[in-house]
Each structure stands twice: as C-alpha cells, then as structure tokens.
Amino acid sequence: MNYSSLLIDIADGAAVVTINRPAALNALNAVILEELTAAFAELKGNNAVACVILTGSGAKAFVAGADIAAMQPLDAVAAGQFARLGHAVLNDIEKFPKPVIAAVNGFALGGGCELAMACDIRIAAENARFGQPEVNLGVIPGFGGTLRLSRLVGKGRAKELIFTGDMIDAQEAYRIGLANKVVAAEDLLAAARSMAAKIASKGPVAVRFAKESVDNGLEMDLDRAGRFEADLFGLCFATADQKEGMQAFLDKRPAKFTGR
Ligand code: DAK
C-alpha cells in the first residue's frame, strides 16, 4: 500500500515506520492515524517483520502531539470520533503481536507521548523531550495518556506531569522509567535496529506470548495473572521453537527458530 504521511522501510527483520510530516513536527491528523492503522494491519501479516520501530521524520520531533489546528474547530461529536480513532491506533500498537520500539527523536508531546507509551519500549535520543501539555490547551490527554503514563511512571509523577504540562528531557524520562535508554541522536536508529535485531533472533512465539503475559498480567490480580502466564508457558511446549531452543542448548549450538 502507498502512504502519503508514512515511510516504511523493511530490513533485517525490522520495519521502520516513520511519521513523515516534519513541517508540522509530525503532528497527528486523521490521515496519519488512518495510515498507521493500515500500516500496522499490513505489517502484522508480514513474516519478514519480527519487530517494528516507530519514529518521526526530521531532527526535531518524534510527534509534537495531535494536530491542534485540525482539532480547534471540532464539536463534541467530532472530537469524540477523533479520540476514538486515536485510541484504536494506540490499542492496535499495544496489542500488536510483535514488539514495537519507539525511537524518540525529539519532541514527544501530548498524543506523541501517548503514541510512544503505547509502544513496548522507548529509546530516546539525547534531544528528546516528553510531556503531556494538554492542560495548556484546555483539554486533558485524550489518547490514553492519563492511563498509560500513570502505569509507566506511577500515579504521583504522572499527575505532576499532566497537571503542570511540563516537558522533561531524555535523562529525566530515563530516570523515571518513561524511556528505557538514552543514546546520542545520531545513534538512535542504529540503537533501535540493534535491539530489534536481537529480539528478531529469539523465538517469535515466545516473544509474542511474553508481551501478552506482561500486558494482560498487569491488568489482573496475581492469582489470575499467574494462571494466565502458566497457560502461555504450557502453550510454548506446543511449538517447534521450544523443542529447537532446548535441543540447541543441549547440543551447544545456536537455535534456529522458525516461528512455529
Ligand atoms: N499541531 C499542529 N501543528 C503543530 C503542532 C501540533 N501539535 N506542534 C507544532 N506544530 C507546528 C507549528 O504550528 C509550526 O507550524 P508553522 O507555524 O511553521 O506552520 C511548526 O509545527 C513548527 O512548530 P514551532 O514553530 O512551534 O516550533 P518551536 O521549535 O518554536 O516549538 C514545540 C516546538 C513542540 C515546543 C511547539 O511547536 C509546541 O508547543 N507545539 C505544541 C505541543 C503541544 O501542545 N502538543 C500537544 C498537542 S494536544 C483528544 C484527543 C487527543 C488529544 C486531545 C484530545 N480528544 C479528541 C478527546 C491530544 C491532544 C494533543 O496531543
């Protein structure tokens, strides 16, 4: 499929999806949200893709938020539709059956911070800035920010960021657990590709089950979460990858996973 606002580059098991609207700091409009939905649906079934890297075009921004100019005139019904579109995209990414890494190359504000938080892992460039500045605009985070930020960094820190609208830099984001690591801007894509390649070399079914277990387990009490994890652990033994992975260990050779 051809995309007007996304660039997609697939190599070595990873798809780099670049939101390409640098003149507006990659602000999310309905076209980008619809194209992200289509792109993730396409990548889901692509066996050459083990991992997705999401980033923004240009040196300045990952995504500076939802498109304020497009949102300003919306009535309550249209705003609700826009919010549902955003939620659907972020849910698709969160539930995507392969890991998604956000390579945060500058501003990740509002909907941009929310988009990064829907990804499994965030690698930040030194110039990255994170924030939920919606209160400056008279609204609250509308794409799951109040939910995902508090789960990632805890209730107190999330409330401080959301109530003040303050931006934090990459090191502070790392310190509070919002970013997994910080790298020099020029090394960002290489760092993301290197992590994606490492993940792509593992058993794909095991990685998918691990993602499901972490995400679903966090929403359950420990008893149910434990049973869910045990069921997925058991299911691993129905895969060729489990037989191969354990046999390879016993043979003292690298495993050759097939994703079956
Ligand atoms: N939307 C539209 N255009 C944006 C934008 C945005 N979020 N952010 C930047 N731009 C545009 C600027 O208007 C400017 O366009 P031109 O004037 O050149 O045409 C261009 O990008 C470059 O930006 P600046 O000139 O402002 O660049 P600076 O370096 O001076 O400043 C900045 C960079 C990131 C600090 C600044 O651009 C800024 O503060 N941007 C807005 C950040 C922000 O407030 N983001 C949160 C957006 S609100 C909801 C669903 C979702 C949401 C809310 C409700 N429901 C429907 C319930 C989500 C809301 C948000 O994400």
Coordinates of C-alpha atoms and ligand atoms in Angstrom, one line a residue:
M1 CA 0.0 0.0 0.0
N2 CA 1.1 3.6 -0.7
Y3 CA 1.1 6.0 2.2
S4 CA 1.1 9.8 2.0
S5 CA 2.3 10.5 5.5
L6 CA 4.3 7.4 6.4
L7 CA 7.6 6.0 5.2
I8 CA 8.1 2.3 5.7
D9 CA 11.5 0.6 5.3
I10 CA 11.8 -3.2 6.0
A11 CA 15.3 -4.7 6.5
D12 CA 16.8 -7.5 8.7
G13 CA 13.5 -8.4 10.3
A14 CA 12.6 -4.9 11.4
A15 CA 10.1 -2.4 9.8
V16 CA 11.0 1.2 10.4
V17 CA 7.7 3.2 10.2
T18 CA 8.5 7.0 10.0
I19 CA 5.7 9.5 10.5
N20 CA 6.5 12.0 7.8
R21 CA 5.1 15.4 8.4
P22 CA 8.1 17.3 9.6
A23 CA 6.8 20.8 8.7
A24 CA 4.2 20.3 11.5
L25 CA 6.6 18.4 13.7
N26 CA 4.7 15.2 12.7
A27 CA 1.5 16.3 14.5
L28 CA -1.1 13.6 14.2
N29 CA -4.0 14.3 12.0
A30 CA -6.8 11.8 10.9
V31 CA -4.8 10.8 7.7
I32 CA -1.8 9.8 9.8
L33 CA -3.9 7.9 12.3
E34 CA -5.8 6.1 9.5
E35 CA -2.5 5.3 7.7
L36 CA -0.9 4.0 11.0
T37 CA -3.9 1.6 11.4
A38 CA -3.5 0.3 7.8
A39 CA 0.3 0.0 8.2
F40 CA 0.2 -2.0 11.4
A41 CA -2.5 -4.2 9.9
E42 CA -0.2 -4.8 6.9
L43 CA 2.9 -5.5 9.0
K44 CA 1.0 -7.9 11.3
G45 CA 0.8 -10.5 8.5
N46 CA 4.3 -9.8 7.0
N47 CA 6.5 -12.8 8.0
A48 CA 9.7 -10.7 7.1
V49 CA 8.9 -8.4 10.0
A50 CA 9.7 -9.6 13.6
C51 CA 9.7 -6.1 15.2
V52 CA 8.5 -2.6 14.3
I53 CA 10.4 0.6 15.0
L54 CA 8.3 3.8 15.1
T55 CA 9.9 7.2 14.7
G56 CA 9.4 10.7 13.4
S57 CA 10.8 12.5 10.4
G58 CA 13.4 15.2 10.8
A59 CA 15.8 16.0 13.6
K60 CA 13.3 17.9 15.8
A61 CA 10.3 15.8 16.7
F62 CA 9.0 12.3 17.2
V63 CA 5.4 13.6 17.3
A64 CA 4.6 17.1 18.8
G65 CA 1.0 15.9 19.6
A66 CA -2.4 15.7 17.9
D67 CA -2.9 18.3 15.2
I68 CA -4.0 21.4 17.2
A69 CA -5.2 23.2 14.0
A70 CA -7.3 20.3 13.0
M71 CA -8.8 19.9 16.5
Q72 CA -9.5 23.5 17.3
P73 CA -12.9 23.8 15.5
L74 CA -14.2 20.3 16.3
D75 CA -17.5 20.0 18.1
A76 CA -18.0 17.4 20.8
V77 CA -19.2 14.7 18.4
A78 CA -16.3 15.1 16.0
A79 CA -13.8 15.4 18.9
G80 CA -15.1 12.1 20.3
Q81 CA -14.7 10.4 16.8
F82 CA -11.1 11.8 16.6
A83 CA -10.4 10.5 20.1
R84 CA -11.8 7.0 19.2
L85 CA -9.6 6.9 16.1
G86 CA -6.6 7.7 18.3
H87 CA -7.5 5.1 20.9
A88 CA -8.0 2.5 18.2
V89 CA -4.5 3.1 16.7
L90 CA -2.8 3.1 20.1
N91 CA -4.6 -0.1 21.1
D92 CA -3.6 -1.7 17.8
I93 CA 0.0 -0.9 18.6
E94 CA -0.2 -2.0 22.2
K95 CA -1.8 -5.3 21.2
F96 CA 0.4 -5.7 18.1
P97 CA 1.6 -9.4 18.1
K98 CA 5.3 -8.3 17.6
P99 CA 7.4 -5.9 19.7
V100 CA 7.1 -2.2 18.8
I101 CA 10.0 0.1 19.7
A102 CA 9.6 3.9 19.7
A103 CA 12.7 5.7 18.6
V104 CA 12.0 9.1 20.1
N105 CA 14.0 11.6 18.1
G106 CA 12.8 14.9 19.6
F107 CA 9.5 16.3 21.0
A108 CA 7.1 13.6 22.1
L109 CA 4.3 15.7 23.4
G110 CA 0.6 15.1 24.0
G111 CA -0.6 12.5 21.5
G112 CA 3.1 11.9 20.6
C113 CA 4.0 11.0 24.2
E114 CA 0.8 8.8 24.3
L115 CA 1.9 7.1 21.0
A116 CA 5.4 6.4 22.4
M117 CA 3.8 5.0 25.6
A118 CA 1.6 2.6 23.5
C119 CA 4.9 1.1 22.2
D120 CA 6.6 -1.7 24.2
I121 CA 10.0 0.0 24.5
R122 CA 11.1 3.7 24.2
I123 CA 14.7 4.6 23.2
A124 CA 15.2 8.3 23.5
A125 CA 17.7 10.5 21.6
E126 CA 19.5 13.0 23.9
N127 CA 17.4 15.8 22.4
A128 CA 14.1 14.0 23.2
R129 CA 11.5 16.0 25.2
F130 CA 8.5 14.3 26.7
G131 CA 5.3 15.9 28.1
Q132 CA 1.5 16.0 28.3
P133 CA 0.9 19.7 27.8
E134 CA -2.9 19.3 27.1
V135 CA -3.9 21.4 30.1
N136 CA -2.3 24.4 28.3
L137 CA -4.9 23.9 25.6
G138 CA -7.9 23.4 28.0
V139 CA -8.2 19.7 27.4
I140 CA -6.9 16.5 29.1
P141 CA -4.8 13.8 27.4
G142 CA -7.2 12.2 25.0
F143 CA -5.3 9.2 23.7
G144 CA -4.9 7.2 26.9
G145 CA -2.2 9.4 28.5
T146 CA -3.8 9.5 31.9
L147 CA -3.9 5.7 31.9
R148 CA -0.6 4.7 30.4
L149 CA 1.6 7.4 32.0
S150 CA 0.4 6.5 35.5
R151 CA 1.0 2.8 34.8
L152 CA 4.6 3.5 33.5
V153 CA 5.9 6.1 36.0
G154 CA 3.4 5.9 38.9
K155 CA 0.4 8.0 39.9
G156 CA 2.3 10.9 41.6
R157 CA 4.8 11.5 38.8
A158 CA 2.0 11.1 36.2
K159 CA -0.2 13.7 37.9
E160 CA 2.6 16.2 38.2
L161 CA 3.4 15.9 34.5
I162 CA -0.2 16.1 33.5
F163 CA -1.3 18.9 35.9
T164 CA 1.7 21.1 35.1
G165 CA 2.1 20.4 31.4
D166 CA 5.8 20.5 32.0
M167 CA 8.2 19.0 29.5
I168 CA 11.0 16.7 30.7
D169 CA 14.3 15.9 28.9
A170 CA 15.5 12.4 27.9
Q171 CA 17.6 11.9 31.1
E172 CA 14.7 12.7 33.3
A173 CA 12.4 10.4 31.2
Y174 CA 15.0 7.7 31.7
R175 CA 15.3 8.3 35.4
I176 CA 11.5 7.9 36.0
G177 CA 11.2 4.9 33.7
L178 CA 9.5 6.6 30.8
A179 CA 12.5 5.9 28.5
N180 CA 14.3 2.6 28.5
K181 CA 17.6 4.1 27.4
V182 CA 19.1 7.4 26.1
V183 CA 21.5 7.5 23.2
A184 CA 23.2 10.2 21.1
A185 CA 20.8 11.5 18.4
E186 CA 23.0 10.2 15.6
D187 CA 23.0 6.7 17.1
L188 CA 19.2 6.5 17.7
L189 CA 18.1 4.4 14.7
A190 CA 21.1 2.1 14.9
A191 CA 20.4 1.5 18.6
A192 CA 16.7 0.7 17.8
R193 CA 17.7 -1.5 14.9
S194 CA 20.3 -3.3 17.0
M195 CA 17.6 -4.0 19.7
A196 CA 15.1 -5.1 17.1
A197 CA 17.7 -7.5 15.6
K198 CA 18.4 -9.0 19.0
I199 CA 14.7 -9.5 19.5
A200 CA 14.2 -10.9 16.0
S201 CA 16.8 -13.6 16.7
K202 CA 14.7 -15.0 19.6
G203 CA 11.7 -17.4 19.3
P204 CA 8.9 -15.3 17.8
V205 CA 6.1 -17.1 19.5
A206 CA 7.8 -16.9 22.9
V207 CA 8.3 -13.1 22.4
R208 CA 4.7 -12.7 21.5
F209 CA 3.5 -14.7 24.5
A210 CA 5.8 -12.8 26.8
K211 CA 4.3 -9.5 25.5
E212 CA 0.8 -10.8 26.1
S213 CA 1.7 -12.1 29.5
V214 CA 3.2 -8.8 30.7
D215 CA 0.4 -6.6 29.3
N216 CA -2.5 -8.8 30.3
G217 CA -0.9 -9.8 33.6
L218 CA -0.7 -6.2 34.7
E219 CA -4.5 -5.8 34.4
M220 CA -5.2 -8.9 36.5
D221 CA -4.8 -9.9 40.2
L222 CA -1.7 -12.0 40.8
D223 CA -3.6 -15.3 41.0
R224 CA -5.3 -14.9 37.6
A225 CA -2.1 -13.4 36.1
G226 CA -0.1 -16.4 37.4
R227 CA -2.6 -18.9 35.8
F228 CA -2.5 -16.9 32.5
E229 CA 1.3 -17.0 32.5
A230 CA 1.3 -20.7 33.3
D231 CA -1.1 -21.4 30.4
L232 CA 1.1 -19.4 28.0
F233 CA 4.2 -21.2 29.3
G234 CA 2.4 -24.5 28.7
L235 CA 1.4 -23.5 25.2
C236 CA 5.1 -22.8 24.3
F237 CA 5.6 -26.6 24.6
A238 CA 3.2 -27.0 21.6
T239 CA 5.7 -25.1 19.4
A240 CA 8.6 -26.4 17.3
D241 CA 10.6 -23.4 18.6
Q242 CA 10.5 -24.8 22.2
K243 CA 11.9 -28.2 21.0
E244 CA 14.5 -26.4 18.9
G245 CA 15.5 -23.9 21.5
M246 CA 16.0 -26.5 24.2
Q247 CA 17.7 -29.0 21.9
A248 CA 20.1 -26.3 20.6
F249 CA 21.1 -25.6 24.2
L250 CA 21.8 -29.3 24.8
D251 CA 23.7 -29.5 21.6
K252 CA 25.7 -26.4 22.5
R253 CA 24.8 -24.6 19.2
P254 CA 22.7 -21.5 18.3
A255 CA 19.0 -22.2 17.9
K256 CA 17.3 -21.8 14.5
F257 CA 13.8 -20.6 15.3
T258 CA 11.1 -20.8 12.7
G259 CA 8.2 -19.2 14.5
R260 CA 6.2 -22.4 14.5
Ligands
DAK1 N1 -0.3 20.5 16.0 C1 -0.3 21.2 14.8 N2 0.8 21.9 14.4 C2 1.9 21.8 15.2 C3 1.9 21.1 16.5 C4 0.7 20.5 16.8 N3 0.6 19.7 17.9 N4 3.1 21.3 17.1 C5 3.8 22.0 16.2 N5 3.1 22.4 15.1 C6 3.6 23.2 14.0 C7 3.6 24.7 14.4 O1 2.4 25.2 14.3 C8 4.6 25.2 13.3 O2 3.9 25.3 12.1 P1 4.1 26.6 11.2 O3 3.8 27.8 12.0 O4 5.6 26.5 10.8 O5 3.2 26.4 10.0 C9 5.6 24.0 13.2 O6 4.9 22.9 13.7 C10 6.9 24.2 14.0 O7 6.5 24.4 15.3 P2 7.1 25.7 16.1 O8 7.4 26.8 15.2 O9 6.1 25.9 17.2 O10 8.4 25.1 16.7 P3 9.2 25.5 18.0 O11 10.5 24.9 18.0 O12 9.1 27.0 18.3 O13 8.3 24.8 19.2 C11 7.1 23.0 20.2 C12 8.2 23.4 19.3 C13 6.9 21.5 20.1 C14 7.5 23.4 21.7 C15 5.8 23.8 19.9 O14 5.6 23.5 18.5 C16 4.6 23.3 20.6 O15 4.4 23.7 21.8 N6 3.8 22.5 19.9 C17 2.5 22.1 20.5 C18 2.8 21.0 21.5 C19 1.5 20.5 22.2 O16 0.8 21.3 22.9 N7 1.2 19.3 21.9 C20 0.1 18.7 22.5 C21 -1.0 18.8 21.4 S1 -2.5 18.4 22.1 C22 -8.5 14.4 22.3 C23 -7.6 13.5 21.6 C24 -6.3 13.8 21.7 C25 -5.8 14.8 22.3 C26 -6.6 15.7 22.9 C27 -8.0 15.5 23.0 N8 -9.9 14.2 22.2 C28 -10.4 14.5 20.9 C29 -10.6 13.9 23.3 C30 -4.4 15.1 22.2 C31 -4.0 16.4 22.3 C32 -2.7 16.8 22.0 O17 -1.8 16.0 21.6

